[in-house]
Coordinates of C-alpha atoms and ligand atoms in Angstrom, one line a residue:
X779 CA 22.3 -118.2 -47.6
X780 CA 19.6 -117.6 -50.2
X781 CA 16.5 -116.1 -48.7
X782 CA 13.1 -118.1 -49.5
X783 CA 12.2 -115.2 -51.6
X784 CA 15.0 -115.9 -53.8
X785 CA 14.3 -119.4 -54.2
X786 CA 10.4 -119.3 -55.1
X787 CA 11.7 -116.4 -57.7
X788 CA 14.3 -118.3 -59.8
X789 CA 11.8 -121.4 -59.1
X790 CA 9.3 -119.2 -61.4
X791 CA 12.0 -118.4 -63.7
X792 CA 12.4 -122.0 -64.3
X793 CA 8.9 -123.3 -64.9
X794 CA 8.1 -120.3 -66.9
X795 CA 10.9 -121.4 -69.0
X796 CA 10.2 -125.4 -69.1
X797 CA 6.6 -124.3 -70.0
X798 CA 7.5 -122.6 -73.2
X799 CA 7.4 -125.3 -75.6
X800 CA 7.4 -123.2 -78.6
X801 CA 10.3 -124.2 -81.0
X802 CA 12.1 -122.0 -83.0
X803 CA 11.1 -122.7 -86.7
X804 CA 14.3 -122.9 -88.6
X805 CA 14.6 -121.3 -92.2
X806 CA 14.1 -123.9 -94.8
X807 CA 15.0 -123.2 -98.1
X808 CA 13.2 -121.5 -100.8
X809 CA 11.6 -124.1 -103.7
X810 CA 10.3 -122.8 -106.9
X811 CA 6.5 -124.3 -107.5
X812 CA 6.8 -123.9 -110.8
X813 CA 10.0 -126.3 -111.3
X814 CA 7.4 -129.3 -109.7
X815 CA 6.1 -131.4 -112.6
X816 CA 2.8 -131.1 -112.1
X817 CA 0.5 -133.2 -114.2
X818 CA -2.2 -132.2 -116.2
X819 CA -0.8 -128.8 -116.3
X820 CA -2.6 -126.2 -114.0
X821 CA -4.3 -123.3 -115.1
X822 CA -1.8 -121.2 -113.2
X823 CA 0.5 -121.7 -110.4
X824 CA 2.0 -118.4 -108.8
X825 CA 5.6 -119.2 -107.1
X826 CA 6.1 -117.5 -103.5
X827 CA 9.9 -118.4 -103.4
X828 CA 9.7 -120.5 -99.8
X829 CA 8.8 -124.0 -98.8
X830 CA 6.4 -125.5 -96.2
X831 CA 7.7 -127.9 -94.3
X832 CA 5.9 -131.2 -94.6
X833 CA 6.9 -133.1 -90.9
X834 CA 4.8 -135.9 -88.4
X835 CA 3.8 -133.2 -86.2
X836 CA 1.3 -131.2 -89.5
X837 CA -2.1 -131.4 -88.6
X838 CA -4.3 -132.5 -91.1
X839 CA -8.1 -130.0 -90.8
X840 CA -11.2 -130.7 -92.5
X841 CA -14.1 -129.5 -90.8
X842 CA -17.2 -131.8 -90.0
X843 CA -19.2 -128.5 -92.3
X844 CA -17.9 -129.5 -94.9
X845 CA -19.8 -132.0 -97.4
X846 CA -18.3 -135.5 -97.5
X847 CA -15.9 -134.4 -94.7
X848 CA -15.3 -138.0 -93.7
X849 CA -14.4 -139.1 -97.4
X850 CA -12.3 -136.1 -97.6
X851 CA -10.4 -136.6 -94.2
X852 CA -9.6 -140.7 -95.2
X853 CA -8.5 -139.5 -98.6
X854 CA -6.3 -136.8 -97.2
X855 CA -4.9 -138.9 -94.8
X856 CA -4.3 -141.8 -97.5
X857 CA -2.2 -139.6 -99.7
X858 CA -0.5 -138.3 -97.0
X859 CA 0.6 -142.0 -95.6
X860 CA 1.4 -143.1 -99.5
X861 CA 3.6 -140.1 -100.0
X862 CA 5.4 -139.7 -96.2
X863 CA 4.5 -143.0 -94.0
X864 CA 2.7 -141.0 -91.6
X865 CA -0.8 -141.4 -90.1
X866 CA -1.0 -137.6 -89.1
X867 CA -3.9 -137.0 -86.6
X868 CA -6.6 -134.7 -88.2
X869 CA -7.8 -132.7 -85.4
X870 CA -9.3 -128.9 -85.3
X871 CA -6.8 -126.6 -84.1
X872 CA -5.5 -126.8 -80.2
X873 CA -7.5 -124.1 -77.9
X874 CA -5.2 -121.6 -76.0
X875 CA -5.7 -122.9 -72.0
X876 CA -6.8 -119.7 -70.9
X877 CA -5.1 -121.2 -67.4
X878 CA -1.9 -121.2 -69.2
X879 CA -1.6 -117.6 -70.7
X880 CA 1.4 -117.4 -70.3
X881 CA 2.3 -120.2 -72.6
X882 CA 2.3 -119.4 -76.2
X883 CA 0.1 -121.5 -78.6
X884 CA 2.0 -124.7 -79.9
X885 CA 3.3 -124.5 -82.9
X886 CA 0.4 -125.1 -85.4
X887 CA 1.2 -126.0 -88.8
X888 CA -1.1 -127.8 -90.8
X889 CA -3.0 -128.6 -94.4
X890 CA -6.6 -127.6 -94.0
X891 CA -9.4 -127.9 -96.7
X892 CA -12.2 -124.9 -97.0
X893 CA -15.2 -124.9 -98.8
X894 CA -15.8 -121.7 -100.0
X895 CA -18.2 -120.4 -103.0
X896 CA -16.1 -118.0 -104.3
X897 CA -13.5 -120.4 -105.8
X898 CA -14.4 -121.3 -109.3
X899 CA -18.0 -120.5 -109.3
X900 CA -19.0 -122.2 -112.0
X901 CA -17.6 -125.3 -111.4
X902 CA -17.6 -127.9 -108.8
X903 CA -14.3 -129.6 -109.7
X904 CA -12.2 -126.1 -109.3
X905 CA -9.7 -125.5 -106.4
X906 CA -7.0 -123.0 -105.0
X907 CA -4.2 -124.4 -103.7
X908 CA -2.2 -121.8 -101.3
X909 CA 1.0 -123.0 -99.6
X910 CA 2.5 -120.5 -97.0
X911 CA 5.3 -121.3 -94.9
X912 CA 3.0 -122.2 -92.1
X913 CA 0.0 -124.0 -93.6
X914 CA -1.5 -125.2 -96.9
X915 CA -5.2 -124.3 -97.7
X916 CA -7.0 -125.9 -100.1
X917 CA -10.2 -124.2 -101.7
X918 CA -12.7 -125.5 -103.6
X919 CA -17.1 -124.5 -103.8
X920 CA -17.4 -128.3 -103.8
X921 CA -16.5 -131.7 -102.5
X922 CA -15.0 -132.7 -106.3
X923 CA -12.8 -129.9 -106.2
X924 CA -11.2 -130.5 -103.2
X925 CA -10.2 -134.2 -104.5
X926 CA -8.6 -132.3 -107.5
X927 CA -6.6 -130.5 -105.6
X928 CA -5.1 -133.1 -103.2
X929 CA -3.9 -134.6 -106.8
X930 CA -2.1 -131.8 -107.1
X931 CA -1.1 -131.5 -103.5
X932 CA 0.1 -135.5 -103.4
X933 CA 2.0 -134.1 -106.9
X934 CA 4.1 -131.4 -104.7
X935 CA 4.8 -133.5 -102.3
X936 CA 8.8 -134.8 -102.9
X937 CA 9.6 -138.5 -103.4
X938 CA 11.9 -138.0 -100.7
X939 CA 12.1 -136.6 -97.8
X940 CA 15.3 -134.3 -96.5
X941 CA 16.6 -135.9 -93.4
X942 CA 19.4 -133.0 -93.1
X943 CA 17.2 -129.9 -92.6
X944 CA 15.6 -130.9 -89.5
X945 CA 15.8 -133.9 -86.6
X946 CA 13.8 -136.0 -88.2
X947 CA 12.4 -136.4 -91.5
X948 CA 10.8 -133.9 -93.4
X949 CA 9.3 -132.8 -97.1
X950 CA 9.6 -129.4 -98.2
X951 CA 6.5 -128.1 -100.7
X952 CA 7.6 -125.2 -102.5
X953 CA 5.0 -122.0 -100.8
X954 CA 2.7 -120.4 -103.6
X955 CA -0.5 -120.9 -105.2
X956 CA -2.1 -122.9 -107.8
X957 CA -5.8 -122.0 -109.2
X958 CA -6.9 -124.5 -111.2
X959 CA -10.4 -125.8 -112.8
X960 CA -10.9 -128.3 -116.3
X961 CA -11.0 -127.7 -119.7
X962 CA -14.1 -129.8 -120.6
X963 CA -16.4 -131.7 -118.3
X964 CA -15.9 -135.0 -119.3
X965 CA -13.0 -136.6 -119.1
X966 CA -12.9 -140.5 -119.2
X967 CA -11.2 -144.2 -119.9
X968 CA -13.0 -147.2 -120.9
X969 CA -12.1 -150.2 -120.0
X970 CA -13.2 -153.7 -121.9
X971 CA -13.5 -156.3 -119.0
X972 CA -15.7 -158.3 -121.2
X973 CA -13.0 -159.7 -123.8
X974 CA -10.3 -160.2 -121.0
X975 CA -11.8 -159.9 -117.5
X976 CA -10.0 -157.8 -115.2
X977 CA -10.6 -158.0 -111.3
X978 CA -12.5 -155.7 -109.6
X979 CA -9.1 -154.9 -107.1
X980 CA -7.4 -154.6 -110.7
X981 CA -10.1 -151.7 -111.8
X982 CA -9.3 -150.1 -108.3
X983 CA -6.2 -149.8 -109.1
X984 CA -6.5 -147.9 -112.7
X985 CA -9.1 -146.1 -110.7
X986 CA -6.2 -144.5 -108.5
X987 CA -4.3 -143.6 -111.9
X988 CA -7.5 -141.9 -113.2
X989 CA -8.0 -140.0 -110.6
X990 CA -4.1 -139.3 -109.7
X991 CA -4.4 -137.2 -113.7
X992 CA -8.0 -136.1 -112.4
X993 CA -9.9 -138.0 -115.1
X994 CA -13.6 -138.3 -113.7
X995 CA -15.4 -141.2 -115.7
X996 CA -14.8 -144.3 -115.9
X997 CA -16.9 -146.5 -118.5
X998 CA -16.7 -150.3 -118.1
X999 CA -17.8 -152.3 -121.1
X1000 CA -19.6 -155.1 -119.1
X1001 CA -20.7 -157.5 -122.3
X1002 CA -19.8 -158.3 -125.5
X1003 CA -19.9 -161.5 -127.7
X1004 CA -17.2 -163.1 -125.2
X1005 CA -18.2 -162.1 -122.0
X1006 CA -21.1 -161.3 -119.8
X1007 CA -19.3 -159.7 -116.7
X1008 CA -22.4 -158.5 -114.0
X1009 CA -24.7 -161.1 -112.1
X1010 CA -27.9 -160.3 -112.9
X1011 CA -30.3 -162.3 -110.2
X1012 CA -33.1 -163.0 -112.6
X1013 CA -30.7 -164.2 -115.8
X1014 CA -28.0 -166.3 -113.6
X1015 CA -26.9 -168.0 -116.4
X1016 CA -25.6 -165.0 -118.0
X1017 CA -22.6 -165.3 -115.5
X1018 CA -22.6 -168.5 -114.9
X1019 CA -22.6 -169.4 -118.4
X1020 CA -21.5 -165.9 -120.1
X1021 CA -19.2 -165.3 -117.3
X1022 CA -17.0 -168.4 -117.7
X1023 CA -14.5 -167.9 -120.6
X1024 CA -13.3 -164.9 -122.9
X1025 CA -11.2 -164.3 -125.6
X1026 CA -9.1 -167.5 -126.2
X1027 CA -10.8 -169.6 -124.1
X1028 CA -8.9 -168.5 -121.1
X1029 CA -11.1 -168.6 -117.7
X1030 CA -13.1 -165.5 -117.6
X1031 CA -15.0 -164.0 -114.3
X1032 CA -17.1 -161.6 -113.1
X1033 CA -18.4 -159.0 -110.9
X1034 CA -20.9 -159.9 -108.0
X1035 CA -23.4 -156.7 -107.5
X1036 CA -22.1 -156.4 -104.5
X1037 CA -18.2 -156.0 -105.2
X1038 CA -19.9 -153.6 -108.4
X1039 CA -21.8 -151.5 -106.0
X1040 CA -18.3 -151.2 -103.6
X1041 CA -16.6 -150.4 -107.5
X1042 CA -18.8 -147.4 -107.8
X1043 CA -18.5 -146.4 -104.2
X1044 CA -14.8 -146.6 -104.7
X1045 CA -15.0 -144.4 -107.7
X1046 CA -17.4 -142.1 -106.4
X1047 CA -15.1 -141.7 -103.1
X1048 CA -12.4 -140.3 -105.4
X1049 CA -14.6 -138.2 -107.9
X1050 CA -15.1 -140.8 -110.3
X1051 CA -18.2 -141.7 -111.9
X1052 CA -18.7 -145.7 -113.0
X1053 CA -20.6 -145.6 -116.6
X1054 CA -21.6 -149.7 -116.9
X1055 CA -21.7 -150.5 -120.7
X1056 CA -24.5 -153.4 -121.3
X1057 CA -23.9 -153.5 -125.4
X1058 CA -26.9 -154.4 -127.6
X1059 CA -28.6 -155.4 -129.6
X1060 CA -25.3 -156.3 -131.2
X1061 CA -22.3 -157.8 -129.7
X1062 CA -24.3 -160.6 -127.7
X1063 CA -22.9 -163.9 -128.4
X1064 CA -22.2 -164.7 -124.9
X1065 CA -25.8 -163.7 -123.7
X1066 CA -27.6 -165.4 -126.5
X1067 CA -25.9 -168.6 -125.4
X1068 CA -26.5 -168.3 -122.3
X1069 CA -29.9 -168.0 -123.2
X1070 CA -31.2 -169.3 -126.3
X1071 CA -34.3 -168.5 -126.5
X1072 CA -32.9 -164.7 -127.1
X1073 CA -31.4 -165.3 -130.2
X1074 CA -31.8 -163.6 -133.0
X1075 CA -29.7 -164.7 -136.1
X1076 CA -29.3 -168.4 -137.3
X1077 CA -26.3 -169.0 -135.6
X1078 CA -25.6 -171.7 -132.9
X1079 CA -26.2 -170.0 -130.1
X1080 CA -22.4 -171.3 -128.7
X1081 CA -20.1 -168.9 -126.3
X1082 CA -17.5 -167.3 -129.2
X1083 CA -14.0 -167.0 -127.8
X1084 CA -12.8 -165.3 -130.9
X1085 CA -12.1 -161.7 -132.0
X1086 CA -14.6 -161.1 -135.1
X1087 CA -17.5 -158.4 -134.4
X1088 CA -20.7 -158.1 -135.9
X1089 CA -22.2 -161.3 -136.1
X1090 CA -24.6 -161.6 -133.0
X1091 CA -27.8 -160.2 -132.1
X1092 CA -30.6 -160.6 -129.6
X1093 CA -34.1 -161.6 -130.9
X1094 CA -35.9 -157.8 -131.6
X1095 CA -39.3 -158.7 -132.4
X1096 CA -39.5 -161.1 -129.3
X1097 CA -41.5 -160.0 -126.0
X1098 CA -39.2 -161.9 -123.7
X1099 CA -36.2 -159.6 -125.1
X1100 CA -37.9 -156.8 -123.6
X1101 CA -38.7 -158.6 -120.8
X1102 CA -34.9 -159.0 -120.0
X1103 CA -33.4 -155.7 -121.3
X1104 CA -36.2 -154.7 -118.3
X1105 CA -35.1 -156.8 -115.4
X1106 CA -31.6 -155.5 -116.4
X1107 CA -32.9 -152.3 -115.5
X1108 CA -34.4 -153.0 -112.6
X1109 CA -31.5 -154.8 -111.3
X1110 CA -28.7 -152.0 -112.4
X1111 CA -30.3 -148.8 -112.3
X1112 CA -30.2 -148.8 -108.3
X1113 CA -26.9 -149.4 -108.3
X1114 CA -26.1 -146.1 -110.6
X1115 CA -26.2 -142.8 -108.3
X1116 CA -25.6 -141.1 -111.7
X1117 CA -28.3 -142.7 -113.7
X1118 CA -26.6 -142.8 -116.6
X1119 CA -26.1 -146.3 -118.0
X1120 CA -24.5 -147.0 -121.8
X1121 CA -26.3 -149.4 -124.1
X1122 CA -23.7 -149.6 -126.6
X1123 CA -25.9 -150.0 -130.3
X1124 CA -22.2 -150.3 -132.4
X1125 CA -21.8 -152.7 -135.0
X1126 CA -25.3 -154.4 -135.1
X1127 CA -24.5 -155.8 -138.4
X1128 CA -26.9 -158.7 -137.9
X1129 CA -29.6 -156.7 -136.8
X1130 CA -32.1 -155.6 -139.9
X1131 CA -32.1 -151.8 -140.2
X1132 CA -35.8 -151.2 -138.9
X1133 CA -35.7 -154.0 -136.3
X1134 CA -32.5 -151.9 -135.2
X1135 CA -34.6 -148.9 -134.3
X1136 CA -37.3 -150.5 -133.1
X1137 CA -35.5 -152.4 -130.3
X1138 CA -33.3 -148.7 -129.5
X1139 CA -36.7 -147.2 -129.1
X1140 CA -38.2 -150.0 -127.2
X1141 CA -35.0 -149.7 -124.6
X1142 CA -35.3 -146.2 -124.7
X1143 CA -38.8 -146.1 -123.2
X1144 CA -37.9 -149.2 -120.5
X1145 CA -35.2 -146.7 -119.6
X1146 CA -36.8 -143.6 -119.4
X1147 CA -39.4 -145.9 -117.1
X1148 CA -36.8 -146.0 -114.7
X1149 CA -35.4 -142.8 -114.9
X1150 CA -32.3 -144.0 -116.2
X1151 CA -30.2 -142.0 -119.0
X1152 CA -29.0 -143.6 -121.8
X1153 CA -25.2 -143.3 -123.4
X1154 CA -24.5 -144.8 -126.7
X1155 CA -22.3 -145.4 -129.3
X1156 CA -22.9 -142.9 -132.7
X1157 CA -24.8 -145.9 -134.4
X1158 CA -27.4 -145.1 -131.9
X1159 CA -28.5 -141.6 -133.0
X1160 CA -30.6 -142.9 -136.1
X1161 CA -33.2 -144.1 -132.8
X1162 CA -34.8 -141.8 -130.1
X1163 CA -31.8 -139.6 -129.2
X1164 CA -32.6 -136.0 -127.1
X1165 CA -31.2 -133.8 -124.8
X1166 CA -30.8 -136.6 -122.4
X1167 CA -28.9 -138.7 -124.5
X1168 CA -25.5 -138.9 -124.2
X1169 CA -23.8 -139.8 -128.0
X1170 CA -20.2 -141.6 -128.0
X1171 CA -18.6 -140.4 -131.8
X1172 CA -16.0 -143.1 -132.2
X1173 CA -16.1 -143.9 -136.1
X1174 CA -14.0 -141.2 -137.3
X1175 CA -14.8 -141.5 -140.9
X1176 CA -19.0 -141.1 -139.9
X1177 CA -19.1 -137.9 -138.3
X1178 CA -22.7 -137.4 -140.0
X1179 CA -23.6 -139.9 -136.7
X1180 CA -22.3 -136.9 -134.4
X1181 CA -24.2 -134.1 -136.4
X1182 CA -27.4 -136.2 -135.8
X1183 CA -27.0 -136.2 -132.3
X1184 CA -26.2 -132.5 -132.2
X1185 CA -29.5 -131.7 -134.3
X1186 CA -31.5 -134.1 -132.3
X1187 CA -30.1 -131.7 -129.0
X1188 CA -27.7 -134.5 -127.3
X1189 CA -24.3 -134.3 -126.0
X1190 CA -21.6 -135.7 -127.8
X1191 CA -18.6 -137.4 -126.1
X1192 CA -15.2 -137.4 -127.9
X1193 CA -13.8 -140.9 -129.2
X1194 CA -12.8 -140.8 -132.7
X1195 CA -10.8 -144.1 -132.8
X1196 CA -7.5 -142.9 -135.0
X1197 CA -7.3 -140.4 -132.4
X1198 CA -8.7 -141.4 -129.2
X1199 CA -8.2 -145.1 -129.0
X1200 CA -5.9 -146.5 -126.4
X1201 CA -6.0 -150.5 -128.2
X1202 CA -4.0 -148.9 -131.5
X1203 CA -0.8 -150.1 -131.4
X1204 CA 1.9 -147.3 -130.6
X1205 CA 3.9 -148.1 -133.7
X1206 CA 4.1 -151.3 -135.5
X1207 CA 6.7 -152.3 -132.9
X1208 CA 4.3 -152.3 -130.3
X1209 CA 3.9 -155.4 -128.4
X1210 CA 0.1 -155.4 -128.1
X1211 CA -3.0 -154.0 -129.2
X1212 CA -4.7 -153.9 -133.0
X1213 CA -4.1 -151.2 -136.0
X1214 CA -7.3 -150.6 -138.2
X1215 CA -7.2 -147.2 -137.0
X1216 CA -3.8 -146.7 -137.6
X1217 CA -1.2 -146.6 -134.8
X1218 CA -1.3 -143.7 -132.8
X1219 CA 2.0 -142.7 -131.1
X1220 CA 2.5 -140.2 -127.8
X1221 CA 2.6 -137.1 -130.3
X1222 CA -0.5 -138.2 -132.4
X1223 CA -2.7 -138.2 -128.9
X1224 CA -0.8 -135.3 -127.4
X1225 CA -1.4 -133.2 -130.6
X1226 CA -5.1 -134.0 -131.1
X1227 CA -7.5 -131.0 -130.4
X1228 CA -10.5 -132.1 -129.2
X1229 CA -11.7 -128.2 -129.4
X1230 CA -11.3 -128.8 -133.2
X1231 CA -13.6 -131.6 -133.8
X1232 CA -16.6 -129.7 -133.7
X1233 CA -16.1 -126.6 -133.4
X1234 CA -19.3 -125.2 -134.5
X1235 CA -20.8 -127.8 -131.7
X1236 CA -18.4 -126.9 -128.7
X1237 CA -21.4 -126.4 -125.6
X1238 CA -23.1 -129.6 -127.1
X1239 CA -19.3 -131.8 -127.0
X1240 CA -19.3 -133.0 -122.8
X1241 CA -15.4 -133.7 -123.2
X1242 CA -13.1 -136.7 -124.5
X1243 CA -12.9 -140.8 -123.6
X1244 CA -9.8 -142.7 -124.4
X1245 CA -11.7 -146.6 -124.5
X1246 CA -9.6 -149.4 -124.0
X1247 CA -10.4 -152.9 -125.7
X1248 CA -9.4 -155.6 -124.8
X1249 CA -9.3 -158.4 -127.5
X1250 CA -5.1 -158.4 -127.0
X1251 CA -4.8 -158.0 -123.1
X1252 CA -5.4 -160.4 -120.6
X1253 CA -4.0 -158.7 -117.4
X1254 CA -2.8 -155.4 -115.5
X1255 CA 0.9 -155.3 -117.1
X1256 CA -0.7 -155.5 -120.6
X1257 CA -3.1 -153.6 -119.9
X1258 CA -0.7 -150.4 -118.1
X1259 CA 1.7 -150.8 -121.3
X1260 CA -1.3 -149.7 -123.7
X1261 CA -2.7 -147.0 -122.0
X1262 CA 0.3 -145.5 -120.2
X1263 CA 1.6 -142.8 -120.7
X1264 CA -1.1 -142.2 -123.5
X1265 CA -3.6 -142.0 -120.3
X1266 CA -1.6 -138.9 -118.8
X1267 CA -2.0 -137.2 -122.1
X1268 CA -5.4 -137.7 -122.5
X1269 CA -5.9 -136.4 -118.7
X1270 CA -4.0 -133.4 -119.9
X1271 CA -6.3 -132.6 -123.1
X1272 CA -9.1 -132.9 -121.2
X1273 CA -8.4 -131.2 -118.0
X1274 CA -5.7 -128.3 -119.6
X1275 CA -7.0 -125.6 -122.0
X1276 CA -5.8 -125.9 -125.2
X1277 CA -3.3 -121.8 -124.7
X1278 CA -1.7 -124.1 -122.2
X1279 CA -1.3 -127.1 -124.0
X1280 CA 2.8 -127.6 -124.7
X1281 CA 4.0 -130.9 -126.1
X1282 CA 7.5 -130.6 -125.0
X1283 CA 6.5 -129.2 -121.4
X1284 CA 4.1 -132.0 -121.3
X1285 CA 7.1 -134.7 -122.1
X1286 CA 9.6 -133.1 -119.6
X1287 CA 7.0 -133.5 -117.2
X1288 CA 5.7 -136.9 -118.0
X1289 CA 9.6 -137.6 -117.3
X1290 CA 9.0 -136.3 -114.0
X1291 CA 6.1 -137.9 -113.2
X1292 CA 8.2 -141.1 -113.8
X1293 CA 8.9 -141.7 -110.1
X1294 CA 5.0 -141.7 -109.4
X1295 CA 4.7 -144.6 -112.1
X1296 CA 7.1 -146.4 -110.8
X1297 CA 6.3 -146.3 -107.5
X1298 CA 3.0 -147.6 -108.2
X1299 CA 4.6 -150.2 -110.7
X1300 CA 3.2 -149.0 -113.4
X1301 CA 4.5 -151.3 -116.4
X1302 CA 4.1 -148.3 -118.6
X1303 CA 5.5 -148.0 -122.5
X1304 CA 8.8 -146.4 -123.0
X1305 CA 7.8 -144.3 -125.8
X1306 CA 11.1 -143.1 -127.1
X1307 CA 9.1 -139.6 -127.7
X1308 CA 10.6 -138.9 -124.0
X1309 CA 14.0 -138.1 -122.2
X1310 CA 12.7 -141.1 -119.6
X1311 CA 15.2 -141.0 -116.4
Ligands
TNX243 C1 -14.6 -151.5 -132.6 S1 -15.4 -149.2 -131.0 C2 -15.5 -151.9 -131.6 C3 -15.1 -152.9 -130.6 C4 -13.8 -153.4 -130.8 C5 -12.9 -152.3 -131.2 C6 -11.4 -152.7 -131.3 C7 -16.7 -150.0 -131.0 C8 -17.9 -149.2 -130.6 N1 -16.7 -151.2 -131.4 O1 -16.1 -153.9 -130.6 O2 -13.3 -154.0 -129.7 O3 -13.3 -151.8 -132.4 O4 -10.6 -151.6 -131.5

């Protein structure tokens, strides 16, 4: 017979044992960071031969302290249900019960994000990525940097999960660190919703892309001669009217402020700032026939569902002009947490010259009312331009237009058409998009070197924008085969300094990135530049 004694003992034995949940972490095997295509290239990645493994049981840590902790924690937890399935619970870490010492802490394996000031100081979109076997911490001094490094994070993570290594499913990221910040501070897309209208769940979408390659403006060209795309409360008929057709006479549509002001927010969650293009005096067909009494040449003042440029322009010398460039204002510049908003000023070839710079100066001063900031194309630098202006060099052949803006003091973003413009045709093959800039294959865009613009101007240059126009797109597949993969090389110029710029690294890992485009059905051009899977 057992004595009691003996009993209570092995019962202790027992619970003691049944208590210890910890499990033994098997060895995974060891994954070389620097074989993951990562995309723009890093600044530098240091391989620790191991791998972190990625399961439903990480915990996903980012502190209430942190600024924009609850944006961070839904984007976190986004990119981790796109890339595993899994809605892992974000939660500090679990408290030892000091009733239960006994019982070692559960296993605790998680992705945490840090704000700390030491990372990149200079820069708010910097990060450090470390990933140890047990955890992956990402740095940054900033809110923006910490959505640049989840890029790169959601990057490491493996299309597809190992289902041998463990009992259930699991993603090994290679262990080492990335340190990482951009090349020049500006790095955008336009997009031309006002010759083809795209959908605002459409511009969501490229807004994912853009900020997947860590791109961080996005400028929407809201009006032109075909299409007026933003209700304006005080002009309704600009949309009702000017928002009706486009190019071809197809339907056209447009943006309630409302589903703008959720646009911006969307882009703002994700790092990305919205830059609404309102193009004048030029370039006004569709606003002029919406409202007559604005016009300012002779001709009928008729929506134009054609692709000629030029021709149109509002009435300069009239008060009522003013009067609406004014309510405009007052009805967009709330919406802009950046206060930057572009007036366009290209190709106002039926404005007179002094009637030209009297209206910029005009709208100038109604801006500067409303503390707004005013981005143009080069045209506009023969007007008021200063240190707050914001110059767009796109005509490649008029650089004197950029030098202006430099010896007037304003920045100078990069678009130099036979270089930066995503409408050229690829080749003469290409099945969409126009030439008079020339085409402009992968190579041509990869090769460009923004540093070598303007050298003699580099702190006044913001950074690069690849626009987009629209005269021979009408929807999202169109639209993907133009500026894909062009986009990813433009991300790359802009975000990767030009020691680290490689084209043949960059095409072997545009081949890699393959499975992200395809997974988000990206309808991208097969440009035969790359080994494509
Ligand atoms: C020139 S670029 C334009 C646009 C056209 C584009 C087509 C610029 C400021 N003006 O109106 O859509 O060419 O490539």
């Amino acid at each position: 017979m057992k004595s009691p004694i003996t009993i209570l003992l092995f019962a202790t034995v027992m619970i003691l044992v049944s208590c210890n949940t910890e499990r033994r972490t098997p060895e995974f095997p060891a994954l070389d960071m620097e074989a993951v295509p990562l995309l723009p290239r890093p600044v530098s990645v240091s391989p620790e031969p191991g791998s972190f493994p990625l399961d439903n049981r990480v915990r996903l840590s980012v502190p209430d302290q942190i600024p924009g902790s609850d944006n961070l924690r839904n984007q976190l937890s986004e990119l981790i249900f796109e890339s595993t399935g899994w809605n892992l619970e974000t939660r500090q870490a679990p408290e030892r019960n000091p009733w239960m010492f006994w019982k070692k802490r559960p296993v605790d394996r998680r992705i945490e994000l840090r704000i700390d000031q030491n990372v990149s100081p200079a820069n708010p979109e910097g990060y450090e990525l470390h990933a140890y076997a047990d955890s992956i911490i990402l740095l940054s001094n900033a809110e923006t940097g910490l959505l640049r490094g989840m890029q790169t994070l959601k990057q490491l993570i493996p299309h597809q999960s190992n289902d041998s290594l463990a009992e259930g499913r699991i993603f090994l990221i290679p262990t080492g660190s990335v340190v990482d910040y951009p090349n020049w501070e500006y790095r955008g897309m336009m997009l031309d919703v006002a010759r083809h209208f795209f959908k605002a769940s459409e511009v969501r979408d490229l807004i994912d892309q853009l900020a997947f390659y860590k791109m961080n403006r996005l400028h929407l060209h809201l009006s032109d001669d075909q299409g007026w795309r933003l209700e304006i409360k005080k002009w309704p008929k600009l949309t009702e009217i000017g928002g009706a057709s486009e190019v071809g006479g197809t339907p056209g549509g447009f943006y309630t402020q409302e589903e703008f002001r959720e646009l911006i927010r969307y882009a703002s969650d994700r790092g990305i700032e919205l830059i609404p293009e309102f193009d004048m005096p030029g370039h006004t067909q569709v606003a002029v026939a919406s409202y007559p009494e604005l016009n300012g040449t002779q001709r009928p003042p008729r929506p134009y569902t054609g692709t000629r440029v030029g021709f149109s322009s509002l009435d300069t010398r009239k008060e009522l002009t003013y009067t609406f460039v004014a309510d405009l204002f007052d009805e967009v510049g709330p919406l802009l947490p950046a206060r930057i908003l572009h007036i366009g000023g290209d190709e106002s070839q039926a404005t007179a010259k002094d009637d030209y710079l009297y209206f910029l100066n005009r709208v100038r001063d109604l801006a500067d009312d409303r503390d707004l900031r005013i981005m143009g194309w080069g045209d506009i630098s023969v007007a008021r331009v200063d240190s707050t202006s914001i110059i767009q060099h796109w005509l490649y052949w008029k650089r004197e237009h950029a030098y202006l803006a430099f010896e007037k003091g304003a920045r100078v973003v990069l678009s130099p058409a036979n270089k930066a413009y995503l409408d050229m045709k690829y080749d003469k093959e290409s099945r969409h998009g126009l030439n008079w800039a020339g085409y402009i294959p992968l190579d041509s865009v990869y090769t460009w070197s923004p540093e070598g613009e303007f050298p003699e101007n580099r702190s006044a240059v913001l950074g690069i924008e690849a626009p987009l126009w629209s005269e021979t797109i009408s929807n999202p597949d169109e639209m993907e085969y133009l500026a894909f993969p062009r986009l990813l090389a433009y991300a790359e110029l802009g975000w990767t300094p030009k020691e680290l710029r490689d084209y043949d690294s960059f095409k072997s890992r545009l081949a890699g990135i393959q499975p992200f485009l395809e997974k988000d059905s990206i309808d991208f051009y097969r440009s035969p530049a790359v080994e494509w899977e």
